[in-house]
CSV table of C-alpha atoms and ligand atoms in Angstrom, one decimal:
chain,number,residue,atom,x,y,z
O,13,MET,CA,-0.1,0.1,-0.2
O,14,GLY,CA,1.6,3.4,-0.7
O,15,LYS,CA,2.0,5.8,1.8
O,16,LEU,CA,-1.2,8.2,2.6
O,17,LEU,CA,-1.2,11.8,1.9
O,18,PRO,CA,-1.8,13.6,5.0
O,19,LEU,CA,-5.1,15.9,5.1
O,20,VAL,CA,-3.2,18.6,6.8
O,21,ARG,CA,0.3,19.0,7.8
O,22,LEU,CA,2.1,21.6,10.0
O,23,HIS,CA,5.9,21.4,10.2
O,24,ARG,CA,7.8,23.6,12.5
O,25,ALA,CA,4.6,25.9,11.9
O,26,THR,CA,4.5,28.9,14.2
O,27,LEU,CA,1.1,30.2,14.6
O,28,GLY,CA,-1.0,33.6,16.0
O,29,TYR,CA,-1.5,37.0,15.2
O,30,ALA,CA,0.8,39.8,13.3
O,31,ASN,CA,2.1,41.0,16.9
O,32,GLU,CA,1.6,37.7,19.0
O,33,ALA,CA,2.9,34.7,18.1
O,34,VAL,CA,0.6,32.1,20.2
O,35,LEU,CA,2.1,28.6,19.4
O,36,HIS,CA,5.6,27.9,18.4
O,37,GLU,CA,7.0,25.1,16.0
O,38,ILE,CA,4.0,23.0,16.0
O,39,ASP,CA,4.3,19.6,14.1
O,40,LEU,CA,1.3,17.8,13.3
O,41,GLU,CA,-0.1,15.2,10.8
O,42,MET,CA,-3.6,14.2,10.2
O,43,TYR,CA,-4.3,11.0,8.0
O,44,PRO,CA,-7.6,10.0,6.5
O,45,GLY,CA,-9.6,8.3,9.6
O,46,ASP,CA,-7.6,9.8,12.2
O,47,LEU,CA,-9.0,10.7,15.4
O,48,VAL,CA,-7.1,12.9,17.2
O,49,ALA,CA,-8.0,15.8,20.2
O,50,MET,CA,-6.7,18.8,21.1
O,51,ALA,CA,-6.3,19.6,24.8
O,52,GLY,CA,-5.3,22.8,26.7
O,53,PRO,CA,-6.7,25.2,29.2
O,54,ASN,CA,-8.3,28.5,27.7
O,55,GLY,CA,-6.4,31.1,25.9
O,56,SER,CA,-3.7,28.2,25.0
O,57,GLY,CA,-4.1,28.7,21.3
O,58,LYS,CA,-6.5,25.5,20.1
O,59,THR,CA,-8.8,27.8,18.4
O,60,THR,CA,-6.2,29.7,16.8
O,61,LEU,CA,-4.2,26.3,15.3
O,62,PHE,CA,-7.9,25.5,14.0
O,63,ARG,CA,-8.4,28.8,12.6
O,64,THR,CA,-5.0,28.6,10.9
O,65,ILE,CA,-5.7,25.0,9.6
O,66,LEU,CA,-8.8,26.4,7.8
O,67,GLY,CA,-7.4,29.1,6.3
O,68,PHE,CA,-8.5,32.1,7.9
O,69,LEU,CA,-5.1,33.0,9.4
O,70,PRO,CA,-1.3,32.4,8.1
O,71,VAL,CA,1.2,30.9,9.7
O,72,LEU,CA,3.5,33.2,10.9
O,73,SER,CA,6.6,30.9,10.4
O,74,GLY,CA,7.1,27.3,9.0
O,75,SER,CA,4.6,25.5,6.5
O,76,LEU,CA,1.1,24.3,6.4
O,77,THR,CA,0.2,22.0,3.6
O,78,ARG,CA,-3.2,20.2,3.0
O,79,GLY,CA,-3.5,17.3,0.9
O,80,CYS,CA,-7.3,18.2,0.4
O,81,ALA,CA,-9.4,21.2,-0.6
O,82,LEU,CA,-10.3,23.3,2.1
O,83,ASN,CA,-14.2,22.8,0.8
O,84,GLU,CA,-13.3,19.1,2.0
O,85,PHE,CA,-13.4,20.9,5.9
O,86,GLY,CA,-16.4,20.4,7.7
O,87,TYR,CA,-16.1,23.1,11.0
O,88,VAL,CA,-18.1,23.3,14.1
O,89,PRO,CA,-17.0,26.5,15.8
O,90,GLN,CA,-16.9,27.0,19.1
O,91,SER,CA,-20.6,27.1,20.4
O,92,ALA,CA,-20.9,30.9,21.6
O,93,ALA,CA,-19.8,32.1,18.1
O,94,LEU,CA,-23.7,31.7,17.3
O,95,ASP,CA,-26.2,34.5,18.2
O,96,ALA,CA,-28.4,32.9,20.7
O,97,THR,CA,-31.5,34.6,19.4
O,98,PHE,CA,-31.4,34.7,15.6
O,99,PRO,CA,-34.4,33.3,14.2
O,100,ILE,CA,-33.8,30.5,12.4
O,101,THR,CA,-34.9,27.1,12.0
O,102,VAL,CA,-32.8,23.8,12.5
O,103,ARG,CA,-33.3,23.1,8.9
O,104,GLU,CA,-32.4,26.5,7.7
O,105,ILE,CA,-29.1,25.9,9.9
O,106,VAL,CA,-28.4,22.7,8.2
O,107,GLU,CA,-29.1,23.7,4.7
O,108,MET,CA,-26.4,26.4,4.9
O,109,GLY,CA,-23.8,23.7,5.0
O,110,ALA,CA,-24.8,22.9,1.3
O,111,TYR,CA,-24.5,26.4,0.1
O,112,GLY,CA,-20.9,26.4,-0.7
O,113,ARG,CA,-21.4,23.6,-3.6
O,114,LEU,CA,-24.3,26.0,-5.1
O,115,ARG,CA,-23.9,28.2,-8.1
O,116,PRO,CA,-24.8,32.2,-7.3
O,117,PHE,CA,-28.8,32.4,-7.0
O,118,GLU,CA,-29.5,28.6,-7.5
O,119,ARG,CA,-32.0,26.9,-5.0
O,120,LEU,CA,-31.1,24.1,-2.9
O,121,PRO,CA,-31.7,21.0,-5.2
O,122,THR,CA,-34.3,18.5,-4.0
O,123,ALA,CA,-31.5,16.1,-3.1
O,124,GLU,CA,-29.9,18.3,-1.0
O,125,LYS,CA,-32.8,18.9,0.9
O,126,ASN,CA,-33.5,15.4,1.3
O,127,ARG,CA,-29.7,14.8,2.6
O,128,VAL,CA,-30.5,17.9,5.1
O,129,ASP,CA,-32.9,15.1,6.5
O,130,ARG,CA,-30.8,12.1,6.5
O,131,VAL,CA,-28.0,14.1,8.2
O,132,LEU,CA,-30.6,15.2,11.0
O,133,GLU,CA,-31.4,11.6,11.3
O,134,GLN,CA,-27.6,10.6,11.5
O,135,VAL,CA,-26.8,13.3,14.4
O,136,GLY,CA,-30.0,11.8,16.3
O,137,VAL,CA,-32.5,15.3,15.8
O,138,GLY,CA,-34.4,14.2,12.7
O,139,ASP,CA,-37.9,15.2,14.8
O,140,LEU,CA,-35.9,18.7,15.4
O,141,ALA,CA,-36.3,20.2,11.7
O,142,ALA,CA,-38.9,22.7,12.3
O,143,ARG,CA,-37.6,23.6,15.2
O,144,ALA,CA,-36.3,27.0,16.2
O,145,PHE,CA,-32.4,26.6,16.6
O,146,PHE,CA,-32.3,29.0,19.5
O,147,SER,CA,-35.0,26.9,21.5
O,148,LEU,CA,-33.0,24.0,22.1
O,149,SER,CA,-30.5,22.5,24.7
O,150,GLY,CA,-26.7,23.0,24.2
O,151,GLY,CA,-26.7,19.3,23.4
O,152,GLN,CA,-29.4,19.3,20.7
O,153,LYS,CA,-27.8,22.7,19.5
O,154,GLN,CA,-24.4,20.9,18.8
O,155,ARG,CA,-25.6,18.2,17.2
O,156,ILE,CA,-27.5,20.2,14.5
O,157,LEU,CA,-24.1,22.0,14.0
O,158,ILE,CA,-22.4,18.8,13.5
O,159,ALA,CA,-24.9,18.0,10.7
O,160,ARG,CA,-24.5,21.2,9.2
O,161,ALA,CA,-20.8,20.6,9.2
O,162,LEU,CA,-21.1,17.0,7.5
O,163,MET,CA,-23.2,18.5,4.6
O,164,VAL,CA,-20.4,19.8,3.3
O,165,GLY,CA,-19.3,16.2,2.7
O,166,PRO,CA,-15.9,16.7,4.4
O,167,ARG,CA,-13.0,14.4,4.6
O,168,ILE,CA,-12.0,16.2,8.0
O,169,LEU,CA,-14.5,17.4,10.5
O,170,ILE,CA,-13.0,20.1,12.9
O,171,LEU,CA,-14.6,20.5,16.0
O,172,ASP,CA,-14.0,23.4,18.5
O,173,GLU,CA,-14.8,22.4,22.2
O,174,PRO,CA,-17.9,20.7,21.1
O,175,LEU,CA,-18.4,18.9,24.7
O,176,SER,CA,-18.4,23.2,26.2
O,177,GLY,CA,-22.2,24.1,27.2
O,178,VAL,CA,-23.7,20.8,27.1
O,179,ASP,CA,-24.7,18.6,29.8
O,180,THR,CA,-23.0,15.7,31.2
O,181,GLU,CA,-25.5,13.3,29.3
O,182,SER,CA,-24.9,15.1,25.9
O,183,ARG,CA,-21.5,14.9,26.3
O,184,ALA,CA,-21.5,11.5,26.3
O,185,ALA,CA,-23.8,11.1,23.6
O,186,ILE,CA,-21.9,13.6,21.3
O,187,THR,CA,-18.8,11.9,22.0
O,188,GLU,CA,-20.2,8.7,20.8
O,189,LEU,CA,-21.5,10.6,17.7
O,190,LEU,CA,-17.8,11.8,16.9
O,191,LEU,CA,-17.1,8.3,17.4
O,192,LYS,CA,-19.5,6.9,14.9
O,193,ILE,CA,-18.7,9.3,12.4
O,194,ASN,CA,-14.9,8.5,12.7
O,195,ARG,CA,-15.4,4.6,12.8
O,196,GLN,CA,-18.0,3.8,10.4
O,197,GLU,CA,-17.4,6.5,7.8
O,198,GLY,CA,-13.6,6.6,7.8
O,199,LYS,CA,-13.8,10.6,8.5
O,200,ALA,CA,-10.4,12.2,9.8
O,201,VAL,CA,-12.0,13.9,13.4
O,202,PHE,CA,-9.8,16.7,15.2
O,203,PHE,CA,-11.8,18.1,18.1
O,204,SER,CA,-10.4,20.4,20.6
O,205,SER,CA,-11.5,20.5,24.8
O,206,HIS,CA,-10.1,21.8,27.7
O,207,ASP,CA,-10.9,18.5,30.0
O,208,LEU,CA,-7.7,16.5,29.4
O,209,ARG,CA,-9.5,13.8,31.4
O,210,MET,CA,-12.1,13.1,29.2
O,211,VAL,CA,-9.8,13.7,25.7
O,212,ARG,CA,-8.0,10.7,27.4
O,213,SER,CA,-10.5,8.3,27.7
O,214,VAL,CA,-11.5,9.2,24.0
O,215,THR,CA,-8.6,8.9,22.0
O,216,LYS,CA,-4.7,7.8,21.9
O,217,LYS,CA,-3.5,10.7,19.6
O,218,ILE,CA,-3.8,13.6,21.7
O,219,LEU,CA,-1.8,17.4,20.7
O,220,ARG,CA,-1.6,19.2,24.0
O,221,VAL,CA,-0.8,22.9,23.9
O,222,ASP,CA,0.0,25.3,26.8
O,223,ARG,CA,1.8,28.2,27.0
O,224,GLY,CA,3.2,28.4,23.4
O,225,ARG,CA,4.2,24.9,22.9
O,226,ALA,CA,2.6,21.7,21.7
O,227,SER,CA,3.7,18.0,22.4
O,228,TRP,CA,2.1,15.1,21.7
O,229,GLU,CA,0.6,12.5,23.9
O,230,GLU,CA,0.0,8.4,23.3
O,231,GLY,CA,-2.4,6.8,25.0
O,232,ALA,CA,-3.8,7.1,28.4
O,233,ALA,CA,-1.5,8.3,31.2
O,234,ALA,CA,-1.9,8.7,35.2
O,235,ASP,CA,-1.2,12.5,35.4
O,236,HIS,CA,-4.1,14.4,34.9
O,237,SER,CA,-2.5,17.6,35.7
O,238,TRP,CA,-1.6,20.3,33.2
V,330,ADP,N1,-8.0,38.1,16.8
V,330,ADP,C1,-6.9,38.2,17.8
V,330,ADP,N2,-5.9,38.8,17.8
V,330,ADP,C2,-4.9,38.8,18.5
V,330,ADP,N3,-4.7,37.6,19.4
V,330,ADP,C3,-5.6,36.8,19.8
V,330,ADP,C4,-7.1,37.1,18.5
V,330,ADP,N4,-7.6,36.1,18.9
V,330,ADP,C5,-6.8,35.1,19.9
V,330,ADP,N5,-5.9,35.8,20.6
V,330,ADP,C6,-5.0,35.3,21.3
V,330,ADP,O1,-4.3,34.0,21.1
V,330,ADP,C7,-4.1,33.6,22.2
V,330,ADP,C8,-5.1,31.9,22.4
V,330,ADP,O2,-6.2,32.1,21.8
V,330,ADP,P1,-7.5,30.7,21.5
V,330,ADP,O3,-6.8,30.5,20.3
V,330,ADP,O4,-8.6,31.6,21.2
V,330,ADP,O5,-7.1,30.1,22.6
V,330,ADP,P2,-8.0,29.0,23.3
V,330,ADP,O6,-8.8,28.7,22.0
V,330,ADP,O7,-7.2,27.4,23.6
V,330,ADP,O8,-9.0,29.2,24.3
V,330,ADP,C9,-5.1,34.2,23.4
V,330,ADP,O9,-3.8,34.7,24.0
V,330,ADP,C10,-5.8,35.2,22.7
V,330,ADP,O10,-5.8,36.7,23.3
V,331,MG,MG1,-11.2,28.4,21.9
């Protein structure tokens, strides 16, 4: 078997903003089928790393290469990013995930509308399509944002703190959902969390970020402190 091309590769990449480097000399390779978690305290640069991979921020030095197109990335932003009062239905939110593939002024084709129903079923909220997004629980919202990200037909799904702002029960269910998407569909999944213990229970590939540096951790370790 030939060597797989990484979907994303950072090589000695320093990330951050024009006047502030946030993470120094990061090495990372994500392959098809990978399940990778990024763990680090608030402010350590998790969102910065995702936004760089997604092309919103340039690398300050080192290199970033992608083995797939930007429109093959599914992105679930940190939940605070969505205005809680914006009046929009679940179906409309998920339909937005397909807009990137439409030509200007093209209406959403029936096949895509049907896919919205299938994707909502897949994430376990098939009954919520007509509901107002802002009226739902944190866990339900997170599933719907995952559904929207799946609408792009991603090869890699990036989720920024998908377990924050959801109750304990939904956390377990959303974790299961991520594992299912990764295992059954072979999609690469890269998610962040500030809960190292949770992350260790889910995946063996952990990128720990803290105080400007990143290190890789394999499997479960006894030390739960930063
Ligand atoms: N737009 C920005 N311009 C300058 N600095 C930023 C910007 N966004 C975030 N930062 C800084 O980058 C650092 C990492 O932030 P962030 O990536 O959001 O961390 P995390 O997602 O781990 O909480 C913080 O010190 C933050 O203040
Ligand atoms: Mg963040």
